[in-house]
């Protein structure tokens, strides 16, 4: 089939032989054997240059698909034999600066096309749960998991700012607002995606009415439309803070918060060569960070 594909693509047995680094007679014999096995005449040899018959044209389109699949299978088998992972499972947490994390992953996997990145998003305690349940090889999330079975590489600092839309609050001095004064106003929070929710409380005011959303993009939309208030990562709202579409209410009573985003993995589990290469790559990023 490879010989037939080369002849069909190159237009002659001689050109196909050069491409395949084989002799002209061996290519001719291989195509003849294929035709005999199939019971089809694939090539019209009556002219100066060989051409595909109608059956040959139809068969060639399917043959090329089969040859590509065979190449993928051979590559896959070689990858399995070498112990190299065919899939790397990565979970991105809700606090991550997505453009930066996606940029890191894009640059790393650009040179590792044989390993497929399986990327998912989880929030609050979801990323760590996925890691501890062996459903992820590595996560990008907050850098404070207390479990001694975990190791981390600190990557970025993310500032969270409490914000409201203009006109959302009736107070004149918004910098001195107390948590008690905010209790009557709807607070938007991120929904925990873990199956076993964490008791941790991130920025939530006790007794306040709240609405939950799956991610910070949706949370930002609700706050922009004056439906709630809440903390948002500064990288996501820089333009809105600059043009006044969002107003920071950070102060002594309702401070902002800084989270460290880290790459986290199990230290008590073996890691394949691609996972180790990614970990080394992330360590390099940490050293090169300003």
PDB file of N, CA and C in Angstrom, residues 113-160:
ATOM      1  N   UNK A 113       4.491  16.343  20.562  1.00  0.00           N
ATOM      2  CA  UNK A 113       3.228  16.074  19.864  1.00  0.00           C
ATOM      3  C   UNK A 113       2.741  14.644  20.070  1.00  0.00           C
ATOM      4  N   UNK A 114       3.599  13.758  20.565  1.00  0.00           N
ATOM      5  CA  UNK A 114       3.164  12.376  20.757  1.00  0.00           C
ATOM      6  C   UNK A 114       2.382  12.193  22.063  1.00  0.00           C
ATOM      7  N   UNK A 115       2.475  13.155  22.947  1.00  0.00           N
ATOM      8  CA  UNK A 115       1.725  13.089  24.204  1.00  0.00           C
ATOM      9  C   UNK A 115       0.570  14.081  24.154  1.00  0.00           C
ATOM     10  N   UNK A 116      -0.627  13.592  24.369  1.00  0.00           N
ATOM     11  CA  UNK A 116      -1.817  14.441  24.316  1.00  0.00           C
ATOM     12  C   UNK A 116      -2.066  15.071  25.684  1.00  0.00           C
ATOM     13  N   UNK A 117      -2.316  16.364  25.688  1.00  0.00           N
ATOM     14  CA  UNK A 117      -2.665  17.076  26.919  1.00  0.00           C
ATOM     15  C   UNK A 117      -4.161  16.925  27.160  1.00  0.00           C
ATOM     16  N   UNK A 118      -4.508  16.357  28.312  1.00  0.00           N
ATOM     17  CA  UNK A 118      -5.913  16.284  28.733  1.00  0.00           C
ATOM     18  C   UNK A 118      -6.085  17.327  29.828  1.00  0.00           C
ATOM     19  N   UNK A 119      -6.687  18.469  29.473  1.00  0.00           N
ATOM     20  CA  UNK A 119      -6.771  19.623  30.371  1.00  0.00           C
ATOM     21  C   UNK A 119      -8.203  19.811  30.840  1.00  0.00           C
ATOM     22  N   UNK A 120      -8.363  19.967  32.157  1.00  0.00           N
ATOM     23  CA  UNK A 120      -9.686  20.208  32.724  1.00  0.00           C
ATOM     24  C   UNK A 120      -9.619  21.371  33.708  1.00  0.00           C
ATOM     25  N   UNK A 121     -10.801  21.881  34.044  1.00  0.00           N
ATOM     26  CA  UNK A 121     -10.927  23.013  34.970  1.00  0.00           C
ATOM     27  C   UNK A 121     -11.707  22.566  36.197  1.00  0.00           C
ATOM     28  N   UNK A 122     -11.190  22.908  37.373  1.00  0.00           N
ATOM     29  CA  UNK A 122     -11.892  22.630  38.627  1.00  0.00           C
ATOM     30  C   UNK A 122     -11.765  23.861  39.530  1.00  0.00           C
ATOM     31  N   UNK A 123     -12.656  23.965  40.515  1.00  0.00           N
ATOM     32  CA  UNK A 123     -12.671  25.141  41.384  1.00  0.00           C
ATOM     33  C   UNK A 123     -12.590  24.759  42.855  1.00  0.00           C
ATOM     34  N   UNK A 124     -12.078  25.716  43.645  1.00  0.00           N
ATOM     35  CA  UNK A 124     -11.960  25.632  45.106  1.00  0.00           C
ATOM     36  C   UNK A 124     -11.143  24.390  45.497  1.00  0.00           C
ATOM     37  N   UNK A 125     -11.764  23.357  46.039  1.00  0.00           N
ATOM     38  CA  UNK A 125     -11.002  22.161  46.451  1.00  0.00           C
ATOM     39  C   UNK A 125     -11.032  21.061  45.401  1.00  0.00           C
ATOM     40  N   UNK A 126     -11.678  21.320  44.264  1.00  0.00           N
ATOM     41  CA  UNK A 126     -11.757  20.325  43.204  1.00  0.00           C
ATOM     42  C   UNK A 126     -10.412  19.884  42.654  1.00  0.00           C
ATOM     43  N   UNK A 127      -9.463  20.819  42.367  1.00  0.00           N
ATOM     44  CA  UNK A 127      -8.176  20.393  41.812  1.00  0.00           C
ATOM     45  C   UNK A 127      -7.407  19.439  42.718  1.00  0.00           C
ATOM     46  N   UNK A 128      -7.332  19.756  44.007  1.00  0.00           N
ATOM     47  CA  UNK A 128      -6.588  18.885  44.925  1.00  0.00           C
ATOM     48  C   UNK A 128      -7.279  17.535  45.064  1.00  0.00           C
ATOM     49  N   UNK A 129      -8.608  17.531  45.086  1.00  0.00           N
ATOM     50  CA  UNK A 129      -9.325  16.264  45.162  1.00  0.00           C
ATOM     51  C   UNK A 129      -9.012  15.384  43.954  1.00  0.00           C
ATOM     52  N   UNK A 130      -8.985  15.966  42.773  1.00  0.00           N
ATOM     53  CA  UNK A 130      -8.674  15.195  41.578  1.00  0.00           C
ATOM     54  C   UNK A 130      -7.265  14.616  41.658  1.00  0.00           C
ATOM     55  N   UNK A 131      -6.333  15.412  42.203  1.00  0.00           N
ATOM     56  CA  UNK A 131      -4.955  14.953  42.335  1.00  0.00           C
ATOM     57  C   UNK A 131      -4.859  13.817  43.339  1.00  0.00           C
ATOM     58  N   UNK A 132      -5.508  13.949  44.486  1.00  0.00           N
ATOM     59  CA  UNK A 132      -5.438  12.928  45.520  1.00  0.00           C
ATOM     60  C   UNK A 132      -6.181  11.650  45.124  1.00  0.00           C
ATOM     61  N   UNK A 133      -7.178  11.786  44.249  1.00  0.00           N
ATOM     62  CA  UNK A 133      -7.918  10.611  43.780  1.00  0.00           C
ATOM     63  C   UNK A 133      -7.282   9.989  42.541  1.00  0.00           C
ATOM     64  N   UNK A 134      -6.052  10.402  42.221  1.00  0.00           N
ATOM     65  CA  UNK A 134      -5.296   9.858  41.082  1.00  0.00           C
ATOM     66  C   UNK A 134      -6.012  10.093  39.752  1.00  0.00           C
ATOM     67  N   UNK A 135      -6.744  11.196  39.644  1.00  0.00           N
ATOM     68  CA  UNK A 135      -7.427  11.553  38.404  1.00  0.00           C
ATOM     69  C   UNK A 135      -6.713  12.684  37.676  1.00  0.00           C
ATOM     70  N   UNK A 136      -5.549  13.088  38.192  1.00  0.00           N
ATOM     71  CA  UNK A 136      -4.744  14.124  37.548  1.00  0.00           C
ATOM     72  C   UNK A 136      -3.283  13.845  37.850  1.00  0.00           C
ATOM     73  N   UNK A 137      -2.425  14.156  36.879  1.00  0.00           N
ATOM     74  CA  UNK A 137      -0.980  13.991  37.081  1.00  0.00           C
ATOM     75  C   UNK A 137      -0.378  15.244  37.706  1.00  0.00           C
ATOM     76  N   UNK A 138      -0.987  16.392  37.433  1.00  0.00           N
ATOM     77  CA  UNK A 138      -0.467  17.665  37.926  1.00  0.00           C
ATOM     78  C   UNK A 138      -1.601  18.673  37.919  1.00  0.00           C
ATOM     79  N   UNK A 139      -1.579  19.578  38.890  1.00  0.00           N
ATOM     80  CA  UNK A 139      -2.587  20.636  38.929  1.00  0.00           C
ATOM     81  C   UNK A 139      -1.897  21.990  39.042  1.00  0.00           C
ATOM     82  N   UNK A 140      -2.590  23.028  38.568  1.00  0.00           N
ATOM     83  CA  UNK A 140      -2.186  24.411  38.794  1.00  0.00           C
ATOM     84  C   UNK A 140      -3.263  25.024  39.690  1.00  0.00           C
ATOM     85  N   UNK A 141      -2.860  25.387  40.916  1.00  0.00           N
ATOM     86  CA  UNK A 141      -3.853  25.880  41.867  1.00  0.00           C
ATOM     87  C   UNK A 141      -3.137  26.613  42.994  1.00  0.00           C
ATOM     88  N   UNK A 142      -3.889  26.960  44.034  1.00  0.00           N
ATOM     89  CA  UNK A 142      -3.291  27.700  45.143  1.00  0.00           C
ATOM     90  C   UNK A 142      -2.219  26.842  45.815  1.00  0.00           C
ATOM     91  N   UNK A 143      -1.207  27.524  46.355  1.00  0.00           N
ATOM     92  CA  UNK A 143       0.009  26.841  46.792  1.00  0.00           C
ATOM     93  C   UNK A 143      -0.005  26.457  48.259  1.00  0.00           C
ATOM     94  N   UNK A 144      -1.176  26.220  48.845  1.00  0.00           N
ATOM     95  CA  UNK A 144      -1.185  25.903  50.268  1.00  0.00           C
ATOM     96  C   UNK A 144      -1.821  24.565  50.619  1.00  0.00           C
ATOM     97  N   UNK A 145      -1.746  23.536  49.745  1.00  0.00           N
ATOM     98  CA  UNK A 145      -2.274  22.242  50.204  1.00  0.00           C
ATOM     99  C   UNK A 145      -1.394  21.707  51.331  1.00  0.00           C
ATOM    100  N   UNK A 146      -1.968  21.360  52.475  1.00  0.00           N
ATOM    101  CA  UNK A 146      -1.162  20.981  53.629  1.00  0.00           C
ATOM    102  C   UNK A 146      -0.672  19.529  53.605  1.00  0.00           C
ATOM    103  N   UNK A 147      -1.116  18.740  52.665  1.00  0.00           N
ATOM    104  CA  UNK A 147      -0.810  17.309  52.675  1.00  0.00           C
ATOM    105  C   UNK A 147       0.672  17.071  52.392  1.00  0.00           C
ATOM    106  N   UNK A 148       1.382  16.336  53.260  1.00  0.00           N
ATOM    107  CA  UNK A 148       2.813  16.092  53.044  1.00  0.00           C
ATOM    108  C   UNK A 148       3.095  15.218  51.825  1.00  0.00           C
ATOM    109  N   UNK A 149       2.070  14.613  51.258  1.00  0.00           N
ATOM    110  CA  UNK A 149       2.272  13.798  50.056  1.00  0.00           C
ATOM    111  C   UNK A 149       2.391  14.651  48.800  1.00  0.00           C
ATOM    112  N   UNK A 150       2.234  15.957  48.942  1.00  0.00           N
ATOM    113  CA  UNK A 150       2.260  16.845  47.789  1.00  0.00           C
ATOM    114  C   UNK A 150       3.529  17.681  47.770  1.00  0.00           C
ATOM    115  N   UNK A 151       4.008  17.980  46.552  1.00  0.00           N
ATOM    116  CA  UNK A 151       5.105  18.931  46.374  1.00  0.00           C
ATOM    117  C   UNK A 151       4.678  19.973  45.352  1.00  0.00           C
ATOM    118  N   UNK A 152       5.335  21.134  45.390  1.00  0.00           N
ATOM    119  CA  UNK A 152       4.844  22.240  44.575  1.00  0.00           C
ATOM    120  C   UNK A 152       5.985  23.076  44.022  1.00  0.00           C
ATOM    121  N   UNK A 153       5.664  23.803  42.959  1.00  0.00           N
ATOM    122  CA  UNK A 153       6.545  24.827  42.393  1.00  0.00           C
ATOM    123  C   UNK A 153       5.740  26.114  42.340  1.00  0.00           C
ATOM    124  N   UNK A 154       6.116  27.117  43.128  1.00  0.00           N
ATOM    125  CA  UNK A 154       5.403  28.387  43.115  1.00  0.00           C
ATOM    126  C   UNK A 154       5.684  29.120  41.811  1.00  0.00           C
ATOM    127  N   UNK A 155       4.626  29.640  41.177  1.00  0.00           N
ATOM    128  CA  UNK A 155       4.764  30.257  39.861  1.00  0.00           C
ATOM    129  C   UNK A 155       4.378  31.730  39.838  1.00  0.00           C
ATOM    130  N   UNK A 156       3.185  32.070  40.307  1.00  0.00           N
ATOM    131  CA  UNK A 156       2.687  33.434  40.165  1.00  0.00           C
ATOM    132  C   UNK A 156       1.979  33.903  41.434  1.00  0.00           C
ATOM    133  N   UNK A 157       2.007  35.205  41.651  1.00  0.00           N
ATOM    134  CA  UNK A 157       1.194  35.839  42.681  1.00  0.00           C
ATOM    135  C   UNK A 157      -0.044  36.441  42.025  1.00  0.00           C
ATOM    136  N   UNK A 158      -1.211  36.137  42.565  1.00  0.00           N
ATOM    137  CA  UNK A 158      -2.465  36.662  42.012  1.00  0.00           C
ATOM    138  C   UNK A 158      -3.171  37.476  43.092  1.00  0.00           C
ATOM    139  N   UNK A 159      -3.408  38.751  42.820  1.00  0.00           N
ATOM    140  CA  UNK A 159      -4.115  39.627  43.749  1.00  0.00           C
ATOM    141  C   UNK A 159      -5.622  39.540  43.502  1.00  0.00           C
ATOM    142  N   UNK A 160      -6.385  39.337  44.579  1.00  0.00           N
ATOM    143  CA  UNK A 160      -7.844  39.333  44.498  1.00  0.00           C
ATOM    144  C   UNK A 160      -8.368  40.640  45.091  1.00  0.00           C
TER     145      UNK A 160
END
